Short mmCIF file of C-alpha atoms in Angstrom, two decimals:
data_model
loop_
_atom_site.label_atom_id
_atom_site.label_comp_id
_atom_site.label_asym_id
_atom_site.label_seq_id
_atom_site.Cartn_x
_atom_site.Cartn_y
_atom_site.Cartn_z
CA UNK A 20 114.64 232.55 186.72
CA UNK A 21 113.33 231.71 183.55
CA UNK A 22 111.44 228.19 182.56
CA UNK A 23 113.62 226.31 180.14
CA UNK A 24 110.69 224.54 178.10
CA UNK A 25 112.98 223.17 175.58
CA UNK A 26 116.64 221.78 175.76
CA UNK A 27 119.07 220.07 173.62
CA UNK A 28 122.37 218.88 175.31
CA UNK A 29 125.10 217.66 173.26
CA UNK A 30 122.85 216.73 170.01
CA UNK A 31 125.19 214.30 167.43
CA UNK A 32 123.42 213.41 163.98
CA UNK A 33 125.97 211.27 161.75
CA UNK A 34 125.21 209.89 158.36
CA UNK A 35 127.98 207.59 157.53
CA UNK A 36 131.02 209.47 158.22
CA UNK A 37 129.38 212.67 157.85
CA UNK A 38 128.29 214.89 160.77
CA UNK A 39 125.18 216.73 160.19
CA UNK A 40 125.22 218.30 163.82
CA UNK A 41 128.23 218.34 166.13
CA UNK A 42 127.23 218.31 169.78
CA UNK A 43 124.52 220.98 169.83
CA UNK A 44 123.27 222.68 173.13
CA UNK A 45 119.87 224.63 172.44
CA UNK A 46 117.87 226.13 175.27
CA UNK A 47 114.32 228.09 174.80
CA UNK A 48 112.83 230.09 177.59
CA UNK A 49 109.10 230.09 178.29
CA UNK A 50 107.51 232.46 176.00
CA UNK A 51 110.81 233.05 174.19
CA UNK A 52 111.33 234.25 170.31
CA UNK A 53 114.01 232.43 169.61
CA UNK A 54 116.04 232.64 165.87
CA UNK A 55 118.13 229.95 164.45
CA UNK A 56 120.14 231.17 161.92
CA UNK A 57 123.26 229.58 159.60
CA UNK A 58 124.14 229.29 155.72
CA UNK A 59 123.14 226.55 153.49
CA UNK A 60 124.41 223.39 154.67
CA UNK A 61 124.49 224.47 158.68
CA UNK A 62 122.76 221.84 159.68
CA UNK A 63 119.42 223.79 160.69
CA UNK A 64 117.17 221.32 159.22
CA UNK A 65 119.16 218.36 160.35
CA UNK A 66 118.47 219.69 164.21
CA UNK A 67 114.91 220.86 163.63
CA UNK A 68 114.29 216.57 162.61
CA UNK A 69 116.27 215.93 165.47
CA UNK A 70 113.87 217.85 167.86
CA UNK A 71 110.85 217.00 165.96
CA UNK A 72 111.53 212.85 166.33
CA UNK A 73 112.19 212.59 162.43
CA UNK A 74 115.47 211.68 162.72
CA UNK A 75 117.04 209.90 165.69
CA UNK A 76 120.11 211.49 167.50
CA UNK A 77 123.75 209.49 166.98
CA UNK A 78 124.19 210.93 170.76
CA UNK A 79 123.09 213.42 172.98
CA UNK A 80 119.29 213.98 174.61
CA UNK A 81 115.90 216.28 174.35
CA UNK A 82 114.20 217.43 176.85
CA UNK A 83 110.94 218.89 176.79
CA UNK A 84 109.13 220.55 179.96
CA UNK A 85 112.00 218.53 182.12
CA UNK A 86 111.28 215.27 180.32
CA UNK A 87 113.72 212.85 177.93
CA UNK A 88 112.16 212.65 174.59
CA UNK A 89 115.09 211.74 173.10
CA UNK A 90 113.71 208.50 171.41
CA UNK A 91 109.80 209.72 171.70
CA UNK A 92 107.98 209.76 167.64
CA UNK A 93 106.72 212.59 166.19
CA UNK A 94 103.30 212.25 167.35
CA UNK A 95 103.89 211.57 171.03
CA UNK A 96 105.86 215.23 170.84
CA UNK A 97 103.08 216.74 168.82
CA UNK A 98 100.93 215.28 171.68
CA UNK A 99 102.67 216.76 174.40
CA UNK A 100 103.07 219.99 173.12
CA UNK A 101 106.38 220.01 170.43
CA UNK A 102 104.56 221.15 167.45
CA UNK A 103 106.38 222.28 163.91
CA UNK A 104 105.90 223.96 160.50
CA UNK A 105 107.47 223.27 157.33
CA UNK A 106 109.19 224.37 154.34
CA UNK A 107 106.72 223.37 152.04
CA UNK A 108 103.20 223.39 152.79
CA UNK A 109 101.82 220.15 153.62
CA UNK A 110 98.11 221.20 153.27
CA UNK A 111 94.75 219.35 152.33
CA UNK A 112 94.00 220.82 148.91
CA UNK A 113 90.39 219.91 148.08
CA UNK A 114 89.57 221.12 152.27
CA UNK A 115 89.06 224.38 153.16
CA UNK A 116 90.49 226.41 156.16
CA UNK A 117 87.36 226.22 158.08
CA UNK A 118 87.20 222.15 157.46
CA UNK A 119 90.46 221.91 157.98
CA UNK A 120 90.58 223.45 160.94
CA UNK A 121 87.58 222.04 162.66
CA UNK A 122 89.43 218.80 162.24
CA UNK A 123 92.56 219.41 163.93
CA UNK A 124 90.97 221.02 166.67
CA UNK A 125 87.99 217.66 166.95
CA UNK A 126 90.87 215.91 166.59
CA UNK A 127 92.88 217.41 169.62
CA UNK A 128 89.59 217.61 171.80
CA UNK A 129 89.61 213.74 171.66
CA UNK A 130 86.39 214.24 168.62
CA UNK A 131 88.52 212.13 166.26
CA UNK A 132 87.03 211.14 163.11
CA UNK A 133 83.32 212.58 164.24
CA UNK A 134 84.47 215.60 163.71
CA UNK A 135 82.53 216.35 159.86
CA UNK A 136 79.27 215.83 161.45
CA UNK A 137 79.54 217.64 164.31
CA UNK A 138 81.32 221.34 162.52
CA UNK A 139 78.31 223.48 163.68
CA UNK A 140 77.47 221.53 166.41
CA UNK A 141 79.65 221.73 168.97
CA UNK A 142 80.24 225.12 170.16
CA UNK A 143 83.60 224.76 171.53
CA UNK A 144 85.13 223.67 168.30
CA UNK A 145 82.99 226.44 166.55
CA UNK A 146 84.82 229.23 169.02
CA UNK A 147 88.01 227.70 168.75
CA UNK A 148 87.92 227.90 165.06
CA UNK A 149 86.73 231.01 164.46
CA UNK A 150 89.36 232.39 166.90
CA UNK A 151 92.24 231.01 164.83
CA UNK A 152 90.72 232.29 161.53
CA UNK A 153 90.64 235.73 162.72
CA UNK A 154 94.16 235.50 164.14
CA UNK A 155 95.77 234.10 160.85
CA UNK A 156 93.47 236.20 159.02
CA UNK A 157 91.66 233.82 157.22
CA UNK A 158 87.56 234.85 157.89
CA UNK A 159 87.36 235.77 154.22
CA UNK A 160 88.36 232.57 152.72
CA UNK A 161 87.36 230.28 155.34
CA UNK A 162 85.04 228.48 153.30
CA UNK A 163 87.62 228.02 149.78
CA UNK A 164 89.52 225.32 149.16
CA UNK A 165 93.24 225.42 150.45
CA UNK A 166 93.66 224.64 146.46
CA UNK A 167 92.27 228.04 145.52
CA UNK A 168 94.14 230.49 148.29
CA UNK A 169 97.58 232.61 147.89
CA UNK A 170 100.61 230.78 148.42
CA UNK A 171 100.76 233.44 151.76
CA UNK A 172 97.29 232.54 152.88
CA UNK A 173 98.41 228.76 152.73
CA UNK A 174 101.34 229.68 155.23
CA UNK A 175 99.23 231.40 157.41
CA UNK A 176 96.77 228.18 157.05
CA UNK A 177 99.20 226.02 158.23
CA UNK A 178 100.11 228.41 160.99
CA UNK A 179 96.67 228.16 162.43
CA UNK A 180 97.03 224.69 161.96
CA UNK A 181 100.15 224.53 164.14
CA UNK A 182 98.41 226.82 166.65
CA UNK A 183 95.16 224.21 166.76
CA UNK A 184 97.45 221.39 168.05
CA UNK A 185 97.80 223.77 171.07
CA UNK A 186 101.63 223.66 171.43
CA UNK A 187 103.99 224.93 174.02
CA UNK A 188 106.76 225.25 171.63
CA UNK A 189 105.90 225.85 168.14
CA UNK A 190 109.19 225.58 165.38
CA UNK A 191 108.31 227.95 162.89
CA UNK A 192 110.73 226.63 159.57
CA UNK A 193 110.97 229.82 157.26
CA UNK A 194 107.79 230.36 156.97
CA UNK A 195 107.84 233.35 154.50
CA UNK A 196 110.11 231.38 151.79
CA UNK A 197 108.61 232.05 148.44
CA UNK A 198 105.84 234.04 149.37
CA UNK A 199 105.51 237.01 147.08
CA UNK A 200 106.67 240.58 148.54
CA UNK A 201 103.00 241.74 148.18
CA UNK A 202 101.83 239.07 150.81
CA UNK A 203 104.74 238.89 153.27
CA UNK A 204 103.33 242.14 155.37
CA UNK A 205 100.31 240.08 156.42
CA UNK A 206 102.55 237.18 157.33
CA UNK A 207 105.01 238.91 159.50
CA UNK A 208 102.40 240.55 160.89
CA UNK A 209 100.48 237.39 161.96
CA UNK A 210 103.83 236.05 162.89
CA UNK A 211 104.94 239.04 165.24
CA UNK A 212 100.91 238.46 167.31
CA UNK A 213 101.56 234.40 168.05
CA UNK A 214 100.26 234.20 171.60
CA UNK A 215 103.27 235.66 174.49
CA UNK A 216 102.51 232.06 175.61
CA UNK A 217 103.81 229.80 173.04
CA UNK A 218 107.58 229.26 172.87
CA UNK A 219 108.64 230.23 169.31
CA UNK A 220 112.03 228.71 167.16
CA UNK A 221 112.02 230.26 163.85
CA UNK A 222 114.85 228.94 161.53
CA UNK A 223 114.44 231.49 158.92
CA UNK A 224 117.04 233.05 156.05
CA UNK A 225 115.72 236.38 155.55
CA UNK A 226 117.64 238.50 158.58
CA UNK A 227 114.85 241.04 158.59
CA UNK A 228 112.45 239.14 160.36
CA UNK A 229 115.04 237.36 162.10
CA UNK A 230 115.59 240.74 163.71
CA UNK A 231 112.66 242.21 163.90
CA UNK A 232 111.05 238.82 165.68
CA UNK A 233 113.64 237.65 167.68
CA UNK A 234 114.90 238.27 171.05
CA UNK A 235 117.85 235.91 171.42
CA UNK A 236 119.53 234.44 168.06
CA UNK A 237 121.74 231.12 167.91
CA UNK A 238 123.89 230.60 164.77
CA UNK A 239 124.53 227.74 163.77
CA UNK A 240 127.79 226.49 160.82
CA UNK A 241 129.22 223.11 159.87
CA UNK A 242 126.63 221.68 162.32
CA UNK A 243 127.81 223.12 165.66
CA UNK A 244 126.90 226.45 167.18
CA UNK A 245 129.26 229.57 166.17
CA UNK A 246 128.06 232.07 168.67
CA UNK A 247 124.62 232.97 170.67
CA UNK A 248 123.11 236.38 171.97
CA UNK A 249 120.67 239.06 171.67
CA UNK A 250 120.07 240.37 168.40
CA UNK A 251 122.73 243.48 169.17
CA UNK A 252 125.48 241.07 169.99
CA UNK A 253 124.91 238.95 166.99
CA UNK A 254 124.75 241.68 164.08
CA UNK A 255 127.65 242.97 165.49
CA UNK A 256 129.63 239.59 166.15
CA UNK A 257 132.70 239.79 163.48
CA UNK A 258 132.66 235.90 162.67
CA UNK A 259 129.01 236.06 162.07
CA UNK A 260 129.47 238.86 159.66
CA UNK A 261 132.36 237.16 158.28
CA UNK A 262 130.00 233.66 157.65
CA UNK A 263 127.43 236.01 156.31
CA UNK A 264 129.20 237.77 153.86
CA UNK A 265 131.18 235.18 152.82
CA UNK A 266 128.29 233.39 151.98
CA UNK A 267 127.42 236.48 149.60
CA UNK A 268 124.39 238.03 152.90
CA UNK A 269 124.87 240.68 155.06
CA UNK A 270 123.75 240.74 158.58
CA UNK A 271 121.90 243.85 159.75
CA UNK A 272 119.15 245.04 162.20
#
């Protein structure tokens, strides 16, 4: 049987008398490529600050690896493995990916803030880095700033960046929104090679990489889960269609 590495039970997030999410269960298998999918206003982002300790739950629990971290901050679930990307890149412009790089991996080796004297010097970090430039596919700029790169380099950037904190489960949040068509190749591409080891979430609008990534999709309206299944069952569920298109998008594989 499959390891369940993360788990939402019964997730509640109320503002006032509105409900964001309405009891939510969410489980991701070891390994898994996992999609969550909805129309504006489903609540997606709501759940992904729920997981990711930026917004406390009204009710319900997280579990990650077997343990509560239901009431955990952001940082402790970096720390133990939860890791996220965002919407909008959240990047150090005058760094570049090299620099920036080095210092999330110093940073995760317990190097802290010696890590600027010591890029070059410590093998380990040197190897690590290198290996996540040429997986993002970042060895040619490695040494501009972040300022200077393609809006699709950036994502891939903070990709690697993602990847450096070393996570079990890494929440990918539509990470090809408003990259140009001539960059998005490079970017599903990276995408579809994250390590078989890392749990993946991608919340993401655009269906074709939902379908072409994923192996099991949850869909998500009105804050509550609609329906959940392989990729087959979903483009072929008639309420999902029937969200889709009335929200103007068609579902297809």
């Amino acid at each position: 049987m499959s390891q369940v590495v993360l788990q939402a039970h019964g997730l509640v997030k109320r503002f006032g008398g509105i409900t964001a999410t309405d009891h939510v269960n969410l489980s991701l298998q070891l390994g898994a490529r996992h999609a969550l999918i909805g129309p504006n206003g489903a609540g997606k982002t709501t759940l992904i600050n729920l997981l990711t300790g930026v917004l406390p739950p009204t009710e319900g629990r997280i579990e990650l690896l077997g343990q509560d971290i239901s009431h955990l901050p952001s940082h402790q679930r970096v720390a133990r493995g939860l890791v996220r990307t965002f919407q909008i890149n959240q990047l150090f412009a005058s760094m570049t990916p090299l620099q920036t790089l080095a210092m999330v991996v110093s940073q995760r080796r317990g190097l802290g803030a010696r890590w600027w004297p010591k890029l070059g010097q410590d093998a380990a970090v040197v190897a690590r880095c290198e290996e996540l430039l040429a997986l993002f596919r970042l060895t040619e700029v490695m040494h501009q700033n972040t300022a200077a790169l393609p809006y699709g380099k950036r994502r891939l950037l903070e990709m690697a960046i993602a990847l450096a904190c070393e996570p079990k489960v890494l929440l990918l949040d539509e990470p090809v929104a408003g990259v140009p068509a001539g960059e998005r190749e490079e970017l599903l591409q990276t995408v579809a090679a994250l390590p078989a080891d890392v749990s993946v979430l991608l919340i993401e609008h655009d269906m074709d990489l939902v379908f072409e990534f994923a192996d099991r999709i949850t869909v998500l309206v009105n804050g509550a889960v609609l329906t959940e299944g392989t990729p087959d069952v979903i483009a072929n569920d008639p309420q999902v269609k029937a969200v889709y298109l009335g929200h103007g998008e068609e579902v297809r594989t």
